[in-house]
Amino acid sequence: MFGRVREALFPSRKAPVHTTTQAAQVRDKMFGGSTRAMAVAYGVSQRTVERWIKGTRTPPELSRAAERRWEKENAARARQGRPPLPRPTTSADRLANDAVRVQTTDRGRGRKARQLAQLGAFSGHTARVGRATTFNIRGSDAVRSRDVHVTLTGEQAAALALADNEDEVRVVIGQALADYFNGGPYGGFVAQDFEWDEGDFDVR
């Protein structure tokens, strides 16, 4: 979610697609060009980082077996009325997010956030949260055929511009969902009441 949000709010700052370029930019911009520092942060050897950059090895992605275990666990949790677990993250996921992260500076994000905050109730951005697979409200299944489309306020869009990880994005989108559902026949919802499939989500 973090990567999709950041690129939606900063469309001119797209992260590179190839892992070789991602790894090189992350090392240079996030770790000051230090292969050793990046290796320590990622829990791998310096040689592994060098191979990522050269393209002789790619960061590991989630195996099909691990993905099946995750899906099975979430199916069991759904039957028990428990919220789903987030998809396990890998070095490839982290590298992709870090590659997005280094495309913007703190100063640039702050400037963008101030601009968005001034837009008031309508920021011009919307979020789509899928309801076809996993969508829970207060731990109860709320799957529907129609997705939820929420209009983001200037303050919410500004918070997304400043968000630096998945958890911060989830809080903002959760609050947007709470505002949306509080406008219906029921009320009293808060951001933590909602769980959804992170893969079935986007911001425009």
PDB file of C-alpha atoms in Angstrom:
ATOM      1  CA  MET A   1       0.000   0.000   0.000  1.00  0.00           C
ATOM      2  CA  PHE A   2       2.760   2.419   0.925  1.00  0.00           C
ATOM      3  CA  GLY A   3       4.322   2.314  -2.532  1.00  0.00           C
ATOM      4  CA  ARG A   4       1.023   2.784  -4.359  1.00  0.00           C
ATOM      5  CA  VAL A   5       0.069   5.726  -2.145  1.00  0.00           C
ATOM      6  CA  ARG A   6       3.434   7.470  -2.473  1.00  0.00           C
ATOM      7  CA  GLU A   7       3.463   7.139  -6.259  1.00  0.00           C
ATOM      8  CA  ALA A   8      -0.146   8.329  -6.547  1.00  0.00           C
ATOM      9  CA  LEU A   9       0.617  11.493  -4.590  1.00  0.00           C
ATOM     10  CA  PHE A  10       3.986  12.065  -6.277  1.00  0.00           C
ATOM     11  CA  PRO A  11       3.362  10.876  -9.864  1.00  0.00           C
ATOM     12  CA  SER A  12       6.550  12.471 -11.208  1.00  0.00           C
ATOM     13  CA  ARG A  13       8.643  10.504  -8.697  1.00  0.00           C
ATOM     14  CA  LYS A  14       8.142   6.954  -9.892  1.00  0.00           C
ATOM     15  CA  ALA A  15      10.480   4.333  -8.508  1.00  0.00           C
ATOM     16  CA  PRO A  16      12.543   2.264 -10.966  1.00  0.00           C
ATOM     17  CA  VAL A  17      11.107  -1.100 -11.958  1.00  0.00           C
ATOM     18  CA  HIS A  18      14.323  -3.123 -12.176  1.00  0.00           C
ATOM     19  CA  THR A  19      15.748  -4.431  -8.907  1.00  0.00           C
ATOM     20  CA  THR A  20      19.293  -3.566 -10.017  1.00  0.00           C
ATOM     21  CA  THR A  21      18.411   0.129 -10.212  1.00  0.00           C
ATOM     22  CA  GLN A  22      16.309  -0.076  -7.061  1.00  0.00           C
ATOM     23  CA  ALA A  23      19.190  -1.559  -5.089  1.00  0.00           C
ATOM     24  CA  ALA A  24      21.708   0.963  -6.408  1.00  0.00           C
ATOM     25  CA  GLN A  25      19.469   3.931  -5.610  1.00  0.00           C
ATOM     26  CA  VAL A  26      18.600   2.646  -2.145  1.00  0.00           C
ATOM     27  CA  ARG A  27      22.273   2.088  -1.322  1.00  0.00           C
ATOM     28  CA  ASP A  28      23.303   5.506  -2.612  1.00  0.00           C
ATOM     29  CA  LYS A  29      20.403   7.613  -1.313  1.00  0.00           C
ATOM     30  CA  MET A  30      19.376   5.834   1.880  1.00  0.00           C
ATOM     31  CA  PHE A  31      22.714   4.461   3.041  1.00  0.00           C
ATOM     32  CA  GLY A  32      25.072   7.108   1.690  1.00  0.00           C
ATOM     33  CA  GLY A  33      26.632   4.702  -0.789  1.00  0.00           C
ATOM     34  CA  SER A  34      27.614   2.218   1.926  1.00  0.00           C
ATOM     35  CA  THR A  35      27.143  -1.381   0.841  1.00  0.00           C
ATOM     36  CA  ARG A  36      27.989  -2.512   4.353  1.00  0.00           C
ATOM     37  CA  ALA A  37      25.296  -0.351   5.991  1.00  0.00           C
ATOM     38  CA  MET A  38      22.671  -1.588   3.549  1.00  0.00           C
ATOM     39  CA  ALA A  39      23.705  -5.206   4.112  1.00  0.00           C
ATOM     40  CA  VAL A  40      23.365  -4.796   7.883  1.00  0.00           C
ATOM     41  CA  ALA A  41      19.941  -3.157   7.538  1.00  0.00           C
ATOM     42  CA  TYR A  42      18.670  -5.927   5.261  1.00  0.00           C
ATOM     43  CA  GLY A  43      20.283  -8.731   7.240  1.00  0.00           C
ATOM     44  CA  VAL A  44      22.315 -10.033   4.309  1.00  0.00           C
ATOM     45  CA  SER A  45      25.992 -10.087   3.339  1.00  0.00           C
ATOM     46  CA  GLN A  46      27.714  -7.269   1.484  1.00  0.00           C
ATOM     47  CA  ARG A  47      28.279  -9.699  -1.370  1.00  0.00           C
ATOM     48  CA  THR A  48      24.526 -10.247  -1.646  1.00  0.00           C
ATOM     49  CA  VAL A  49      23.870  -6.510  -1.938  1.00  0.00           C
ATOM     50  CA  GLU A  50      26.574  -6.250  -4.600  1.00  0.00           C
ATOM     51  CA  ARG A  51      24.913  -9.078  -6.522  1.00  0.00           C
ATOM     52  CA  TRP A  52      21.525  -7.342  -6.328  1.00  0.00           C
ATOM     53  CA  ILE A  53      23.095  -4.243  -7.840  1.00  0.00           C
ATOM     54  CA  LYS A  54      24.929  -6.192 -10.555  1.00  0.00           C
ATOM     55  CA  GLY A  55      21.826  -8.238 -11.332  1.00  0.00           C
ATOM     56  CA  THR A  56      23.445 -11.619 -10.714  1.00  0.00           C
ATOM     57  CA  ARG A  57      20.982 -12.269  -7.898  1.00  0.00           C
ATOM     58  CA  THR A  58      17.519 -10.920  -7.132  1.00  0.00           C
ATOM     59  CA  PRO A  59      16.067 -10.276  -3.662  1.00  0.00           C
ATOM     60  CA  PRO A  60      13.931 -13.237  -2.543  1.00  0.00           C
ATOM     61  CA  GLU A  61      10.175 -12.962  -2.947  1.00  0.00           C
ATOM     62  CA  LEU A  62       7.505 -14.817  -1.000  1.00  0.00           C
ATOM     63  CA  SER A  63       7.515 -18.479  -1.983  1.00  0.00           C
ATOM     64  CA  ARG A  64       4.338 -20.097  -3.225  1.00  0.00           C
ATOM     65  CA  ALA A  65       4.396 -22.448  -0.212  1.00  0.00           C
ATOM     66  CA  ALA A  66       4.648 -19.529   2.222  1.00  0.00           C
ATOM     67  CA  GLU A  67       1.855 -17.732   0.402  1.00  0.00           C
ATOM     68  CA  ARG A  68      -0.361 -20.809   0.653  1.00  0.00           C
ATOM     69  CA  ARG A  69       0.343 -21.040   4.400  1.00  0.00           C
ATOM     70  CA  TRP A  70      -0.608 -17.374   4.782  1.00  0.00           C
ATOM     71  CA  GLU A  71      -3.829 -17.863   2.795  1.00  0.00           C
ATOM     72  CA  LYS A  72      -4.702 -20.974   4.839  1.00  0.00           C
ATOM     73  CA  GLU A  73      -4.101 -19.146   8.119  1.00  0.00           C
ATOM     74  CA  ASN A  74      -6.292 -16.241   7.037  1.00  0.00           C
ATOM     75  CA  ALA A  75      -9.051 -18.595   5.917  1.00  0.00           C
ATOM     76  CA  ALA A  76      -9.010 -20.146   9.397  1.00  0.00           C
ATOM     77  CA  ARG A  77      -9.025 -16.718  11.036  1.00  0.00           C
ATOM     78  CA  ALA A  78     -11.977 -15.653   8.876  1.00  0.00           C
ATOM     79  CA  ARG A  79     -13.981 -18.684  10.044  1.00  0.00           C
ATOM     80  CA  GLN A  80     -13.204 -17.688  13.628  1.00  0.00           C
ATOM     81  CA  GLY A  81     -14.290 -14.101  13.018  1.00  0.00           C
ATOM     82  CA  ARG A  82     -10.741 -12.813  13.502  1.00  0.00           C
ATOM     83  CA  PRO A  83      -9.091 -10.132  11.332  1.00  0.00           C
ATOM     84  CA  PRO A  84      -6.668 -11.286   8.618  1.00  0.00           C
ATOM     85  CA  LEU A  85      -2.918 -11.255   9.013  1.00  0.00           C
ATOM     86  CA  PRO A  86      -0.978  -8.939   6.680  1.00  0.00           C
ATOM     87  CA  ARG A  87       0.914 -10.569   3.846  1.00  0.00           C
ATOM     88  CA  PRO A  88       4.426 -11.554   4.989  1.00  0.00           C
ATOM     89  CA  THR A  89       7.061  -9.145   3.718  1.00  0.00           C
ATOM     90  CA  THR A  90      10.290 -10.147   1.996  1.00  0.00           C
ATOM     91  CA  SER A  91      13.544  -8.464   1.019  1.00  0.00           C
ATOM     92  CA  ALA A  92      12.023  -7.826  -2.407  1.00  0.00           C
ATOM     93  CA  ASP A  93       9.050  -6.051  -0.808  1.00  0.00           C
ATOM     94  CA  ARG A  94      11.304  -3.963   1.398  1.00  0.00           C
ATOM     95  CA  LEU A  95      13.575  -3.018  -1.488  1.00  0.00           C
ATOM     96  CA  ALA A  96      10.599  -1.952  -3.604  1.00  0.00           C
ATOM     97  CA  ASN A  97       9.260   0.220  -0.769  1.00  0.00           C
ATOM     98  CA  ASP A  98      12.664   1.708  -0.028  1.00  0.00           C
ATOM     99  CA  ALA A  99      13.092   2.481  -3.728  1.00  0.00           C
ATOM    100  CA  VAL A 100       9.829   4.434  -3.594  1.00  0.00           C
ATOM    101  CA  ARG A 101      10.855   6.089  -0.332  1.00  0.00           C
ATOM    102  CA  VAL A 102      14.110   7.531  -1.683  1.00  0.00           C
ATOM    103  CA  GLN A 103      12.433   9.220  -4.648  1.00  0.00           C
ATOM    104  CA  THR A 104      11.236  12.068  -2.421  1.00  0.00           C
ATOM    105  CA  THR A 105      12.810  14.133   0.338  1.00  0.00           C
ATOM    106  CA  ASP A 106      11.387  15.083   3.729  1.00  0.00           C
ATOM    107  CA  ARG A 107      11.297  18.686   2.572  1.00  0.00           C
ATOM    108  CA  GLY A 108       9.429  17.820  -0.619  1.00  0.00           C
ATOM    109  CA  ARG A 109       6.865  15.708   1.238  1.00  0.00           C
ATOM    110  CA  GLY A 110       6.359  18.468   3.781  1.00  0.00           C
ATOM    111  CA  ARG A 111       5.740  21.010   1.037  1.00  0.00           C
ATOM    112  CA  LYS A 112       3.257  18.682  -0.683  1.00  0.00           C
ATOM    113  CA  ALA A 113       1.491  17.985   2.626  1.00  0.00           C
ATOM    114  CA  ARG A 114       1.042  21.701   3.303  1.00  0.00           C
ATOM    115  CA  GLN A 115      -0.451  22.183  -0.155  1.00  0.00           C
ATOM    116  CA  LEU A 116      -2.867  19.285   0.307  1.00  0.00           C
ATOM    117  CA  ALA A 117      -3.909  20.379   3.802  1.00  0.00           C
ATOM    118  CA  GLN A 118      -5.106  23.699   2.386  1.00  0.00           C
ATOM    119  CA  LEU A 119      -7.615  21.980   0.081  1.00  0.00           C
ATOM    120  CA  GLY A 120     -10.174  21.396   2.831  1.00  0.00           C
ATOM    121  CA  ALA A 121     -12.857  18.733   2.544  1.00  0.00           C
ATOM    122  CA  PHE A 122     -11.971  17.676  -1.008  1.00  0.00           C
ATOM    123  CA  SER A 123      -8.335  16.992  -1.790  1.00  0.00           C
ATOM    124  CA  GLY A 124      -8.977  15.701  -5.298  1.00  0.00           C
ATOM    125  CA  HIS A 125      -7.732  12.247  -4.277  1.00  0.00           C
ATOM    126  CA  THR A 126      -9.840   9.152  -3.632  1.00  0.00           C
ATOM    127  CA  ALA A 127      -9.084   5.730  -2.196  1.00  0.00           C
ATOM    128  CA  ARG A 128     -10.600   2.456  -3.389  1.00  0.00           C
ATOM    129  CA  VAL A 129     -10.771  -0.409  -0.917  1.00  0.00           C
ATOM    130  CA  GLY A 130     -11.804  -3.781  -2.315  1.00  0.00           C
ATOM    131  CA  ARG A 131     -14.544  -5.759  -0.578  1.00  0.00           C
ATOM    132  CA  ALA A 132     -14.584  -8.860  -2.790  1.00  0.00           C
ATOM    133  CA  THR A 133     -12.120 -10.963  -0.795  1.00  0.00           C
ATOM    134  CA  THR A 134     -11.223  -9.809   2.710  1.00  0.00           C
ATOM    135  CA  PHE A 135     -13.042  -6.945   4.370  1.00  0.00           C
ATOM    136  CA  ASN A 136     -13.867  -6.909   8.066  1.00  0.00           C
ATOM    137  CA  ILE A 137     -15.561  -4.354  10.264  1.00  0.00           C
ATOM    138  CA  ARG A 138     -14.905  -4.859  13.970  1.00  0.00           C
ATOM    139  CA  GLY A 139     -13.814  -8.416  13.230  1.00  0.00           C
ATOM    140  CA  SER A 140     -17.001  -9.342  11.366  1.00  0.00           C
ATOM    141  CA  ASP A 141     -17.077 -10.304   7.700  1.00  0.00           C
ATOM    142  CA  ALA A 142     -18.355  -7.422   5.557  1.00  0.00           C
ATOM    143  CA  VAL A 143     -17.483  -8.740   2.089  1.00  0.00           C
ATOM    144  CA  ARG A 144     -19.597  -7.268  -0.716  1.00  0.00           C
ATOM    145  CA  SER A 145     -19.466  -7.238  -4.504  1.00  0.00           C
ATOM    146  CA  ARG A 146     -19.047  -3.465  -4.672  1.00  0.00           C
ATOM    147  CA  ASP A 147     -15.818  -1.763  -3.608  1.00  0.00           C
ATOM    148  CA  VAL A 148     -15.704   1.180  -1.225  1.00  0.00           C
ATOM    149  CA  HIS A 149     -14.642   4.475  -2.787  1.00  0.00           C
ATOM    150  CA  VAL A 150     -13.848   7.197  -0.276  1.00  0.00           C
ATOM    151  CA  THR A 151     -13.011  10.834  -0.917  1.00  0.00           C
ATOM    152  CA  LEU A 152      -9.918  11.934   0.974  1.00  0.00           C
ATOM    153  CA  THR A 153      -9.914  15.264   2.757  1.00  0.00           C
ATOM    154  CA  GLY A 154      -6.982  17.616   2.460  1.00  0.00           C
ATOM    155  CA  GLU A 155      -5.807  16.628   5.931  1.00  0.00           C
ATOM    156  CA  GLN A 156      -6.030  12.911   5.113  1.00  0.00           C
ATOM    157  CA  ALA A 157      -4.156  13.331   1.825  1.00  0.00           C
ATOM    158  CA  ALA A 158      -1.541  15.411   3.649  1.00  0.00           C
ATOM    159  CA  ALA A 159      -1.123  12.650   6.237  1.00  0.00           C
ATOM    160  CA  LEU A 160      -0.621  10.131   3.425  1.00  0.00           C
ATOM    161  CA  ALA A 161       2.029  12.359   1.846  1.00  0.00           C
ATOM    162  CA  LEU A 162       3.922  12.291   5.145  1.00  0.00           C
ATOM    163  CA  ALA A 163       3.306   8.583   5.866  1.00  0.00           C
ATOM    164  CA  ASP A 164       6.545   6.609   5.837  1.00  0.00           C
ATOM    165  CA  ASN A 165       5.334   3.016   6.230  1.00  0.00           C
ATOM    166  CA  GLU A 166       2.407   0.645   5.809  1.00  0.00           C
ATOM    167  CA  ASP A 167       1.091   1.129   9.349  1.00  0.00           C
ATOM    168  CA  GLU A 168       0.813   4.898   8.949  1.00  0.00           C
ATOM    169  CA  VAL A 169      -0.984   4.486   5.619  1.00  0.00           C
ATOM    170  CA  ARG A 170      -3.377   1.972   7.172  1.00  0.00           C
ATOM    171  CA  VAL A 171      -4.324   4.375   9.977  1.00  0.00           C
ATOM    172  CA  VAL A 172      -5.161   7.168   7.518  1.00  0.00           C
ATOM    173  CA  ILE A 173      -7.199   4.930   5.214  1.00  0.00           C
ATOM    174  CA  GLY A 174      -8.901   3.360   8.226  1.00  0.00           C
ATOM    175  CA  GLN A 175      -9.987   6.810   9.383  1.00  0.00           C
ATOM    176  CA  ALA A 176     -11.272   7.630   5.893  1.00  0.00           C
ATOM    177  CA  LEU A 177     -13.328   4.411   5.999  1.00  0.00           C
ATOM    178  CA  ALA A 178     -14.607   5.317   9.464  1.00  0.00           C
ATOM    179  CA  ASP A 179     -15.727   8.726   8.194  1.00  0.00           C
ATOM    180  CA  TYR A 180     -17.428   7.049   5.237  1.00  0.00           C
ATOM    181  CA  PHE A 181     -19.350   4.511   7.309  1.00  0.00           C
ATOM    182  CA  ASN A 182     -20.175   7.012  10.036  1.00  0.00           C
ATOM    183  CA  GLY A 183     -22.142   8.891   7.389  1.00  0.00           C
ATOM    184  CA  GLY A 184     -24.558   5.950   7.067  1.00  0.00           C
ATOM    185  CA  PRO A 185     -27.235   4.552   9.383  1.00  0.00           C
ATOM    186  CA  TYR A 186     -24.610   3.385  11.885  1.00  0.00           C
ATOM    187  CA  GLY A 187     -21.898   5.356  13.623  1.00  0.00           C
ATOM    188  CA  GLY A 188     -19.141   5.299  16.164  1.00  0.00           C
ATOM    189  CA  PHE A 189     -16.543   3.695  13.881  1.00  0.00           C
ATOM    190  CA  VAL A 190     -12.819   4.372  14.320  1.00  0.00           C
ATOM    191  CA  ALA A 191      -9.822   3.604  12.101  1.00  0.00           C
ATOM    192  CA  GLN A 192      -8.945   0.396  13.953  1.00  0.00           C
ATOM    193  CA  ASP A 193     -12.357  -1.142  13.183  1.00  0.00           C
ATOM    194  CA  PHE A 194     -11.432  -1.988   9.580  1.00  0.00           C
ATOM    195  CA  GLU A 195      -9.325  -4.728   7.987  1.00  0.00           C
ATOM    196  CA  TRP A 196      -8.930  -5.239   4.244  1.00  0.00           C
ATOM    197  CA  ASP A 197      -6.834  -6.923   1.572  1.00  0.00           C
ATOM    198  CA  GLU A 198      -3.792  -4.703   1.039  1.00  0.00           C
ATOM    199  CA  GLY A 199      -3.415  -6.050  -2.490  1.00  0.00           C
ATOM    200  CA  ASP A 200      -6.908  -4.875  -3.473  1.00  0.00           C
ATOM    201  CA  PHE A 201      -6.424  -1.189  -2.809  1.00  0.00           C
ATOM    202  CA  ASP A 202      -5.360   1.949  -4.636  1.00  0.00           C
ATOM    203  CA  VAL A 203      -5.325   5.724  -4.401  1.00  0.00           C
ATOM    204  CA  ARG A 204      -6.022   8.103  -7.254  1.00  0.00           C
TER     205      ARG A 204
END
